[in-house]
Tab-separated table of C-alpha atoms in Angstrom:
chain	number	residue	atom	x	y	z
A	1	MET	CA	1.736	-2.488	29.394
A	2	THR	CA	1.143	-2.707	26.131
A	3	TYR	CA	0.901	-5.081	23.447
A	4	LEU	CA	2.248	-4.908	18.873
A	5	TYR	CA	1.165	-7.679	17.344
A	6	ILE	CA	2.770	-7.697	13.565
A	7	ASP	CA	1.689	-9.619	10.737
A	8	GLU	CA	2.152	-8.985	6.567
A	9	LYS	CA	0.667	-10.156	3.314
A	10	GLY	CA	2.688	-9.620	-0.038
A	11	PRO	CA	6.562	-10.607	1.250
A	12	GLN	CA	9.421	-11.275	-1.085
A	13	GLU	CA	13.178	-10.422	0.020
A	14	THR	CA	14.403	-10.415	-3.125
A	15	ILE	CA	12.798	-9.127	-6.637
A	16	ARG	CA	13.150	-9.948	-10.100
A	17	ALA	CA	11.864	-10.368	-13.544
A	18	SER	CA	9.036	-11.985	-14.022
A	19	ASN	CA	10.514	-15.220	-16.033
A	20	PRO	CA	9.414	-16.733	-18.440
A	21	TYR	CA	8.135	-12.504	-19.366
A	22	ASN	CA	5.303	-11.531	-18.085
A	23	GLU	CA	4.039	-8.008	-20.110
A	24	GLU	CA	1.116	-7.351	-17.477
A	25	LYS	CA	2.759	-8.849	-14.128
A	26	LYS	CA	6.532	-7.397	-15.052
A	27	ILE	CA	8.190	-8.918	-11.715
A	28	ARG	CA	8.381	-11.788	-9.819
A	29	LEU	CA	4.782	-11.211	-6.861
A	30	GLY	CA	5.229	-13.777	-5.118
A	31	ASN	CA	3.392	-16.795	-3.721
A	32	ASP	CA	0.401	-13.982	-2.792
A	33	ASN	CA	0.622	-12.712	-6.889
A	34	MET	CA	0.695	-9.506	-5.655
A	35	TYR	CA	1.516	-6.114	-6.575
A	36	VAL	CA	2.585	-4.129	-3.125
A	37	TYR	CA	2.917	-5.481	0.675
A	38	VAL	CA	1.424	-4.801	2.725
A	39	ALA	CA	2.168	-5.521	7.638
A	40	ASP	CA	-1.351	-5.485	9.914
A	41	VAL	CA	-0.064	-3.347	13.291
A	42	ILE	CA	-2.768	-3.606	15.834
A	43	LYS	CA	-1.992	-2.819	20.222
A	44	ILE	CA	-3.493	-4.200	22.556
A	45	SER	CA	-3.136	-2.864	26.022
A	46	LYS	CA	-2.294	-5.591	28.553
A	47	ASP	CA	-5.766	-4.874	30.636
A	48	SER	CA	-8.097	-5.421	27.569
A	49	LEU	CA	-5.857	-8.294	26.518
A	50	SER	CA	-7.563	-10.828	27.756
A	51	ILE	CA	-10.992	-10.320	26.954
A	52	ILE	CA	-10.138	-9.219	23.538
A	53	GLU	CA	-8.594	-13.323	23.479
A	54	GLU	CA	-11.893	-14.307	25.433
A	55	ASN	CA	-14.260	-12.978	23.323
A	56	TYR	CA	-11.820	-13.666	19.745
A	57	LYS	CA	-11.568	-17.298	20.704
A	58	LEU	CA	-15.737	-17.790	20.907
A	59	LEU	CA	-16.097	-15.941	17.566
A	60	GLU	CA	-13.034	-18.450	15.550
A	61	GLN	CA	-15.163	-21.537	17.500
A	62	LYS	CA	-18.152	-20.218	16.738
A	63	TYR	CA	-17.370	-19.451	12.986
A	64	ILE	CA	-14.639	-23.127	12.131
A	65	ALA	CA	-18.119	-25.205	13.446
A	66	SER	CA	-20.254	-23.551	11.056
A	67	ARG	CA	-17.605	-24.360	8.682
A	68	ASN	CA	-17.285	-27.924	9.452
A	69	PHE	CA	-13.476	-27.660	10.005
A	70	ASP	CA	-11.048	-28.140	12.090
A	71	LYS	CA	-8.215	-26.605	11.604
A	72	GLU	CA	-5.987	-23.126	12.944
A	73	LEU	CA	-8.795	-20.244	11.344
A	74	LYS	CA	-6.708	-18.364	8.587
A	75	GLY	CA	-8.098	-15.012	6.851
A	76	LYS	CA	-7.314	-17.301	3.730
A	77	ASP	CA	-9.689	-20.341	4.761
A	78	ILE	CA	-12.260	-16.955	5.517
A	79	LEU	CA	-11.723	-15.293	2.442
A	80	ASP	CA	-10.845	-17.925	0.075
A	81	LYS	CA	-14.071	-17.476	-2.000
A	82	ASN	CA	-16.897	-15.207	-2.298
A	83	PHE	CA	-14.358	-12.274	-1.998
A	84	LYS	CA	-13.864	-11.539	-5.914
A	85	PHE	CA	-15.570	-7.864	-5.419
A	86	GLY	CA	-14.686	-7.463	-2.018
A	87	ILE	CA	-16.961	-6.942	0.693
A	88	ALA	CA	-19.921	-6.275	-1.881
A	89	SER	CA	-19.589	-10.125	-2.837
A	90	MET	CA	-19.309	-12.165	1.121
A	91	LYS	CA	-21.843	-13.880	2.370
A	92	ASN	CA	-23.660	-13.491	6.110
A	93	ARG	CA	-21.138	-15.265	7.578
A	94	GLU	CA	-18.072	-13.793	7.106
A	95	ILE	CA	-20.160	-9.945	6.533
A	96	ASP	CA	-20.962	-11.444	10.630
A	97	PHE	CA	-17.443	-12.706	10.952
A	98	TYR	CA	-15.358	-9.435	10.587
A	99	ASN	CA	-18.686	-6.988	12.234
A	100	SER	CA	-17.504	-9.734	16.068
A	101	LEU	CA	-14.258	-8.820	15.064
A	102	ILE	CA	-14.660	-5.106	13.910
A	103	ASP	CA	-16.920	-4.688	16.797
A	104	ILE	CA	-14.495	-6.167	19.537
A	105	LEU	CA	-11.269	-4.290	18.331
A	106	LEU	CA	-13.151	0.173	18.252
A	107	GLU	CA	-14.751	-1.651	21.714
A	108	ASN	CA	-11.413	-2.622	22.910
A	109	GLN	CA	-10.024	0.523	21.231
A	110	VAL	CA	-7.370	-1.709	19.615
A	111	ASP	CA	-5.125	1.085	17.330
A	112	ASN	CA	-3.918	0.221	14.409
A	113	LEU	CA	-1.771	0.956	11.626
A	114	LEU	CA	-2.267	-0.654	8.318
A	115	LEU	CA	1.110	0.003	5.964
A	116	SER	CA	1.567	0.134	1.955
A	117	ILE	CA	4.946	-0.322	0.717
A	118	ASN	CA	5.364	-0.536	-4.116
A	119	LYS	CA	7.057	-3.316	-5.529
A	120	MET	CA	7.420	-1.828	-7.919
A	121	SER	CA	8.893	1.010	-6.576
A	122	LEU	CA	11.827	-1.170	-5.079
A	123	VAL	CA	12.673	-1.600	-8.404
A	124	ALA	CA	13.246	2.292	-9.157
A	125	ASP	CA	15.920	2.041	-5.853
A	126	ASN	CA	18.373	0.145	-7.380
A	127	ARG	CA	18.684	1.923	-9.846
A	128	LEU	CA	17.057	5.212	-10.048
A	129	THR	CA	16.675	7.153	-6.477
A	130	HIS	CA	19.160	8.138	-5.818
A	131	TRP	CA	19.695	9.931	-8.941
A	132	ILE	CA	16.622	11.552	-8.395
A	133	LEU	CA	17.747	12.523	-5.034
A	134	GLU	CA	21.035	14.024	-6.231
A	135	LEU	CA	19.460	16.671	-9.445
A	136	GLU	CA	17.057	17.310	-5.686
A	137	LYS	CA	20.317	18.619	-3.673
A	138	LYS	CA	21.245	20.408	-6.894
A	139	ARG	CA	17.636	21.670	-7.354
A	140	PHE	CA	18.069	20.268	-10.997
A	141	ILE	CA	14.640	19.349	-10.688
A	142	GLU	CA	10.859	20.761	-9.099
A	143	SER	CA	10.048	17.799	-6.986
A	144	ALA	CA	11.558	14.698	-6.299
A	145	TRP	CA	8.712	12.725	-4.573
A	146	LEU	CA	6.652	14.203	-7.577
A	147	LEU	CA	9.159	12.211	-9.881
A	148	LYS	CA	9.834	9.315	-8.342
A	149	TYR	CA	6.777	8.218	-8.257
A	150	SER	CA	5.864	9.186	-11.973
A	151	LEU	CA	7.819	6.799	-13.114
A	152	VAL	CA	7.999	3.575	-10.283
A	153	LYS	CA	4.202	4.920	-12.046
A	154	TYR	CA	5.623	4.581	-15.324
A	155	LEU	CA	7.348	1.185	-15.345
A	156	GLU	CA	4.450	-0.143	-12.931
A	157	ILE	CA	2.652	0.198	-15.708
A	158	GLU	CA	3.690	1.149	-19.751
A	159	ALA	CA	7.269	0.059	-19.592
A	160	SER	CA	8.395	-2.012	-22.006
A	161	ALA	CA	10.218	-5.539	-21.072
A	162	SER	CA	13.411	-4.520	-22.785
A	163	VAL	CA	13.052	-1.656	-20.211
A	164	ILE	CA	11.907	-4.220	-17.100
A	165	LEU	CA	14.541	-6.098	-18.557
A	166	SER	CA	17.262	-3.878	-18.377
A	167	ILE	CA	17.459	-2.750	-14.348
A	168	PHE	CA	17.606	-6.449	-13.241
A	169	ASP	CA	20.118	-6.919	-16.045
A	170	SER	CA	23.958	-6.328	-14.578
A	171	ASN	CA	25.439	-5.344	-18.044
A	172	LYS	CA	23.653	-3.198	-17.789
A	173	SER	CA	25.144	0.846	-16.314
A	174	ASN	CA	22.714	2.471	-15.026
A	175	LYS	CA	23.286	5.105	-17.778
A	176	GLU	CA	22.295	2.404	-20.237
A	177	VAL	CA	18.580	2.117	-18.409
A	178	LEU	CA	18.159	5.665	-18.765
A	179	THR	CA	19.194	5.490	-22.317
A	180	GLU	CA	17.143	2.065	-22.781
A	181	ILE	CA	13.392	4.038	-20.678
A	182	GLN	CA	13.982	7.227	-22.907
A	183	LYS	CA	13.908	5.220	-26.510
A	184	ASP	CA	10.766	3.671	-24.551
A	185	LEU	CA	8.926	7.002	-23.461
A	186	GLU	CA	9.765	8.394	-26.797
A	187	ALA	CA	7.886	4.832	-28.154
A	188	PHE	CA	5.016	5.454	-25.307
A	189	ILE	CA	4.512	8.944	-26.620
A	190	GLU	CA	4.564	9.175	-30.490
A	191	LYS	CA	1.397	5.465	-30.712
A	192	ASN	CA	-0.677	7.088	-27.860
A	193	LYS	CA	-0.174	11.463	-29.524
A	194	ASN	CA	-3.509	11.214	-31.039
A	195	ILE	CA	-5.788	9.973	-28.064
A	196	ASN	CA	-6.971	11.917	-26.344
A	197	ARG	CA	-7.449	10.459	-22.593
A	198	MET	CA	-3.397	10.390	-22.729
A	199	ARG	CA	-3.047	13.958	-23.600
A	200	GLY	CA	-1.842	14.566	-19.591
A	201	GLN	CA	0.267	11.084	-19.352
A	202	ILE	CA	1.682	12.302	-22.517
A	203	LEU	CA	2.731	15.904	-21.464
A	204	GLU	CA	4.385	14.345	-17.903
A	205	TYR	CA	6.083	11.808	-20.082
A	206	LYS	CA	7.656	14.454	-21.994
A	207	LYS	CA	8.303	16.039	-18.736
A	208	LEU	CA	9.981	13.541	-17.756
A	209	ILE	CA	12.041	12.506	-21.302
A	210	GLN	CA	13.717	15.945	-20.854
A	211	ILE	CA	14.931	16.169	-17.176
A	212	ILE	CA	16.745	11.957	-18.534
A	213	LYS	CA	18.336	13.932	-21.020
A	214	THR	CA	19.310	16.786	-19.439
A	215	ASN	CA	20.990	14.327	-16.502
A	216	LYS	CA	20.994	10.729	-17.204
A	217	HIS	CA	25.321	11.884	-17.494
A	218	LEU	CA	25.089	12.097	-13.258
A	219	ILE	CA	24.013	9.342	-12.832
A	220	SER	CA	26.252	6.682	-10.294
A	221	THR	CA	27.761	4.147	-11.790
A	222	SER	CA	27.537	1.177	-9.063
A	223	SER	CA	26.735	-1.660	-10.519
A	224	PHE	CA	23.259	-3.461	-10.456
A	225	GLU	CA	22.860	-5.452	-6.993
A	226	GLU	CA	20.307	-7.835	-6.605
A	227	VAL	CA	16.484	-5.811	-5.773
A	228	SER	CA	16.245	-6.361	-1.791
A	229	PHE	CA	12.774	-5.957	0.332
A	230	ASP	CA	13.456	-1.430	2.049
A	231	TRP	CA	12.598	-2.831	5.837
A	232	GLU	CA	14.068	0.616	6.290
A	233	LYS	CA	10.650	2.487	5.262
A	234	PHE	CA	8.330	-0.530	7.049
A	235	SER	CA	10.628	0.130	10.498
A	236	PHE	CA	9.574	4.744	9.638
A	237	ASP	CA	6.883	3.414	8.465
A	238	ILE	CA	6.104	2.165	11.907
A	239	ASP	CA	7.925	4.712	14.251
A	240	LEU	CA	6.030	7.512	12.672
A	241	TRP	CA	2.205	5.765	14.002
A	242	MET	CA	4.088	4.850	18.179
A	243	THR	CA	5.376	8.614	17.284
A	244	GLU	CA	1.565	9.742	16.629
A	245	MET	CA	0.096	7.757	19.908
A	246	SER	CA	3.163	8.693	22.327
A	247	LEU	CA	2.882	12.311	21.156
A	248	ASP	CA	-1.538	11.386	21.941
A	249	THR	CA	0.457	10.043	24.953
A	250	LYS	CA	-1.492	6.306	24.065
A	251	PHE	CA	1.969	4.120	23.853
A	252	GLN	CA	4.909	4.429	25.686
A	253	ILE	CA	7.756	2.176	24.475
A	254	GLN	CA	9.781	1.476	27.115
A	255	SER	CA	6.904	-1.094	27.668
A	256	THR	CA	5.898	-2.593	24.856
A	257	GLU	CA	6.314	-6.140	24.227
A	258	LEU	CA	7.134	-5.876	20.489
A	259	ILE	CA	4.995	-10.094	19.235
A	260	LEU	CA	6.947	-10.379	15.556
A	261	ASP	CA	4.431	-13.848	13.799
A	262	GLU	CA	7.227	-15.994	11.766
A	263	GLY	CA	8.928	-14.224	8.413
A	264	ILE	CA	9.516	-10.906	10.205
A	265	PRO	CA	12.778	-10.003	10.958
A	266	LEU	CA	14.080	-8.780	14.300
A	267	HIS	CA	16.277	-6.470	12.486
A	268	PRO	CA	14.285	-3.160	11.320
A	269	PHE	CA	13.402	-3.261	14.940
A	270	ALA	CA	16.551	-3.479	16.338
A	271	LYS	CA	17.378	0.620	16.304
A	272	PHE	CA	13.161	0.763	18.482
A	273	ASP	CA	13.847	0.258	23.730
A	274	PHE	CA	10.906	-2.208	23.156
A	275	LEU	CA	10.843	-3.355	25.863
A	276	SER	CA	11.890	-6.598	25.173
A	277	VAL	CA	10.614	-8.298	21.327
A	278	LYS	CA	9.572	-12.215	20.257
A	279	GLU	CA	9.978	-12.653	16.836
A	280	GLU	CA	9.379	-16.272	15.363
A	281	GLU	CA	6.296	-16.941	17.021
A	282	ASP	CA	3.657	-19.928	16.123
A	283	SER	CA	0.648	-17.576	15.935
A	284	VAL	CA	-1.590	-20.523	17.690
A	285	ASN	CA	-0.106	-19.435	20.843
A	286	HIS	CA	-0.796	-15.107	19.955
A	287	VAL	CA	-4.720	-13.818	19.997
A	288	GLY	CA	-3.350	-10.908	19.273
A	289	LEU	CA	-0.895	-12.623	15.689
A	290	ARG	CA	-4.973	-14.460	15.119
A	291	ILE	CA	-6.263	-11.595	14.991
A	292	SER	CA	-3.916	-8.906	12.939
A	293	ASP	CA	-3.219	-12.219	10.060
A	294	VAL	CA	-7.400	-12.365	9.711
A	295	LEU	CA	-7.224	-8.251	9.058
A	296	ILE	CA	-3.905	-8.380	6.772
A	297	VAL	CA	-5.407	-10.926	4.169
A	298	PHE	CA	-8.228	-8.207	4.741
A	299	MET	CA	-7.258	-5.683	3.558
A	300	GLY	CA	-4.519	-6.879	0.888
A	301	LYS	CA	-6.672	-8.435	-0.599
A	302	MET	CA	-8.794	-5.665	-0.922
A	303	ILE	CA	-6.041	-3.991	-1.696
A	304	SER	CA	-5.235	-6.429	-4.778
A	305	LYS	CA	-8.118	-6.792	-6.193
A	306	LEU	CA	-9.174	-3.494	-6.434
A	307	ALA	CA	-6.188	-2.687	-8.363
A	308	ASN	CA	-6.244	-5.088	-11.109
A	309	ASP	CA	-9.908	-3.648	-11.667
A	310	VAL	CA	-9.261	-0.868	-12.910
A	311	ARG	CA	-5.332	-1.434	-14.072
A	312	TYR	CA	-6.471	-0.936	-18.614
A	313	ASP	CA	-6.231	-2.345	-20.994
A	314	LYS	CA	-3.193	-2.021	-22.631
A	315	ASN	CA	-4.949	-2.481	-26.109
A	316	LYS	CA	-7.453	-0.478	-25.773
A	317	PRO	CA	-6.077	3.332	-24.471
A	318	ASP	CA	-8.456	5.099	-25.171
A	319	GLU	CA	-11.209	3.561	-22.941
A	320	ARG	CA	-11.100	4.874	-19.435
A	321	LYS	CA	-11.177	2.256	-16.489
A	322	LEU	CA	-13.193	2.660	-13.799
A	323	LEU	CA	-13.787	0.285	-10.954
A	324	SER	CA	-17.195	-1.593	-11.415
A	325	LYS	CA	-20.360	-0.395	-10.655
A	326	SER	CA	-20.313	-4.222	-8.318
A	327	TRP	CA	-18.125	-2.924	-6.105
A	328	PHE	CA	-21.222	-0.506	-5.349
A	329	ALA	CA	-23.919	-3.015	-4.847
A	330	LEU	CA	-23.994	-3.043	-1.389
A	331	ASP	CA	-26.593	-4.027	0.784
A	332	GLU	CA	-27.655	-2.979	3.578
A	333	VAL	CA	-25.686	-5.307	6.195
A	334	GLN	CA	-22.387	-5.099	4.056
A	335	PHE	CA	-22.798	-0.683	3.586
A	336	LYS	CA	-22.538	-0.745	7.539
A	337	LEU	CA	-20.039	-3.025	7.363
A	338	LEU	CA	-17.779	-1.032	5.674
A	339	LYS	CA	-18.832	2.462	7.558
A	340	LYS	CA	-17.679	0.617	10.677
A	341	MET	CA	-14.103	-0.480	8.763
A	342	LYS	CA	-13.965	3.430	8.052
A	343	ASP	CA	-14.191	4.358	11.468
A	344	TYR	CA	-11.517	1.086	12.085
A	345	PHE	CA	-8.707	1.992	9.324
A	346	PHE	CA	-9.268	5.405	8.480
A	347	PRO	CA	-10.137	7.491	12.184
A	348	ASP	CA	-10.501	10.867	11.485
A	349	ASN	CA	-8.020	11.404	14.659
A	350	SER	CA	-4.842	9.903	13.543
A	351	THR	CA	-2.543	11.096	10.556
A	352	TYR	CA	-0.077	7.708	10.145
A	353	CYS	CA	-3.080	5.379	10.631
A	354	PHE	CA	-2.442	4.202	7.128
A	355	VAL	CA	1.157	4.889	5.431
A	356	VAL	CA	1.699	4.622	1.596
A	357	ASP	CA	4.716	4.347	-1.162
A	358	VAL	CA	5.738	7.508	-3.133
A	359	TYR	CA	3.296	5.962	-5.713
A	360	PHE	CA	0.370	5.718	-3.831
A	361	ASP	CA	-2.247	4.704	-6.523
A	362	ASP	CA	-3.184	0.941	-4.580
A	363	ALA	CA	-3.175	1.799	-1.573
A	364	ALA	CA	-5.394	5.622	-2.197
A	365	LEU	CA	-8.057	3.688	-4.218
A	366	LEU	CA	-8.060	1.670	-1.212
A	367	GLN	CA	-8.467	4.318	1.291
A	368	THR	CA	-10.901	6.540	-1.012
A	369	TYR	CA	-13.006	3.386	-1.702
A	370	PHE	CA	-14.262	3.173	1.979
A	371	GLU	CA	-14.070	7.073	2.574
A	372	TYR	CA	-16.265	7.247	0.092
A	373	VAL	CA	-19.583	5.042	0.771
A	374	SER	CA	-19.143	6.472	4.548
A	375	THR	CA	-19.958	9.679	3.353
A	376	TYR	CA	-23.753	7.988	3.088
A	377	GLU	CA	-25.513	8.698	6.597
A	378	SER	CA	-27.797	5.711	5.814
A	379	PHE	CA	-28.119	3.273	2.681
A	380	ASP	CA	-30.801	4.805	2.410
A	381	SER	CA	-29.190	7.799	1.079
A	382	TYR	CA	-26.677	5.612	-0.745
A	383	LYS	CA	-28.700	3.458	-2.761
A	384	ALA	CA	-30.366	6.324	-4.538
A	385	GLN	CA	-27.551	7.622	-5.543
A	386	ALA	CA	-26.703	4.134	-7.455
A	387	GLU	CA	-26.578	5.766	-11.107
A	388	ASN	CA	-23.228	7.721	-9.431
A	389	HIS	CA	-21.604	5.700	-7.444
A	390	VAL	CA	-18.491	4.844	-10.437
A	391	ASP	CA	-17.860	8.071	-11.313
A	392	ASN	CA	-18.333	9.801	-8.423
A	393	HIS	CA	-15.660	8.267	-5.984
A	394	PHE	CA	-13.357	8.805	-9.195
A	395	LYS	CA	-13.710	12.908	-8.633
A	396	HIS	CA	-12.709	10.994	-5.113
A	397	PHE	CA	-9.705	9.756	-6.509
A	398	ILE	CA	-9.129	12.548	-8.038
A	399	GLU	CA	-9.233	14.596	-5.206
A	400	VAL	CA	-6.977	12.939	-3.085
A	401	ILE	CA	-4.022	12.428	-5.588
A	402	ASN	CA	-3.799	15.206	-6.190
A	403	SER	CA	-3.813	16.866	-3.069
A	404	LYS	CA	-1.587	14.030	-1.874
A	405	TRP	CA	0.620	16.111	-4.557
A	406	ALA	CA	0.309	19.255	-3.216
A	407	LEU	CA	1.116	18.473	-0.098
A	408	ALA	CA	4.145	16.177	-0.761
A	409	VAL	CA	5.222	19.207	-3.092
A	410	ARG	CA	5.086	21.463	0.178
A	411	ASN	CA	6.721	18.980	2.235
A	412	GLU	CA	9.446	19.909	0.183
A	413	LYS	CA	9.374	22.843	0.015
A	414	VAL	CA	9.715	23.472	4.030
A	415	ILE	CA	13.032	20.363	4.055
A	416	ARG	CA	15.025	21.555	1.726
A	417	LYS	CA	14.545	25.548	3.907
A	418	GLU	CA	14.951	23.269	7.393
A	419	HIS	CA	17.732	20.755	5.992
A	420	GLY	CA	19.348	21.746	3.089
A	421	SER	CA	17.642	18.318	1.127
A	422	MET	CA	16.060	15.991	0.790
A	423	ILE	CA	18.925	13.173	0.755
A	424	ASP	CA	19.845	14.911	4.013
A	425	ALA	CA	17.206	14.923	6.051
A	426	ILE	CA	16.087	10.755	4.834
A	427	ALA	CA	20.501	10.594	5.486
A	428	ALA	CA	19.614	11.742	9.172
A	429	GLN	CA	15.970	9.806	9.694
A	430	ILE	CA	13.795	12.594	9.145
A	431	LEU	CA	12.645	11.479	6.365
A	432	ARG	CA	10.874	8.453	5.529
A	433	PRO	CA	13.732	6.923	2.625
A	434	LEU	CA	12.316	8.350	-1.061
């Protein structure tokens, strides 16, 4: 028998435009102030549960005693300070805690899934995604995946207030929203046409304008509905991970109990044949939920802080934004923890231990940060390249982005051959919702 424990960070059932409008955030981000929704799932076998519970309770007690407070330990308590640059900002007490925790998980073969869903992608789903899929079905575009990626990236970073507000305006038709996007893109290109750094971006936006001009008459006339969280994406991501483990004979869903933290609904899991499901569970009663909490708070904060550090200044469009040097100013203990975390969260023997959204830049930034630092076998070799880490990481980041794009295009070709179109593959639950 096995147990799955799930916790989340950045939850929002309904997404709305910021009010008053905030140019940087664009949409209301909820209490966690996150542009993405992230969740963490851990799998603990029955044989390991008691030893994990015993060791983690001791670890909790040790940390709580060092902080002199008397309450349930939460990830936000551990990382409330000294986390501006992630691991590079952590103090010894917090380093020791996470070092010991990851040791417990690795020694007891606790499998982990980290998943990420972009909130602006959910906004695009409401108005634009069905149109994109219809264009792909008619073969009017090269790639639905790339078109969705480009649109979400534009909405997340460049889109003006008029575009974002039009998306949430129930009096605006879908066609009017596309026209608003077209005009905004044209204005962006005119403003930035002489910015050398923007050449590739402007080329993509010109293609986007042409697609809108040629095909906006084909968009649905359906009325606007509120932007809600897509639990189908959430459950599909978990399904991918469970299927991979099943094929590797590491998992059997019929002998698995699912334990959901408070706030996670039951309905996304109705299609699965779990032995049992416990919903609205209090983490006080489940060590597994407490472990999932400290993991997801850690990785959620990492994603958020990495993304904020590279978000470019619209008033200085010619300046390239890379990660600050401070992210790479690791001491030896921090370096070793980061490598250990890479082995746990991004193991080489799993494809679906980290599932990302169509617009995945924030998630890829997290993945490549861990991957890049872990390419160094020793701290001495890492330290010797101190002046090159920012640029070398960026090169790795671009390689990963390009690789994911190329894979998406190849997959679309296979899907068209096997299922006719992406929209048909999604309807057949063969393909993750776009």
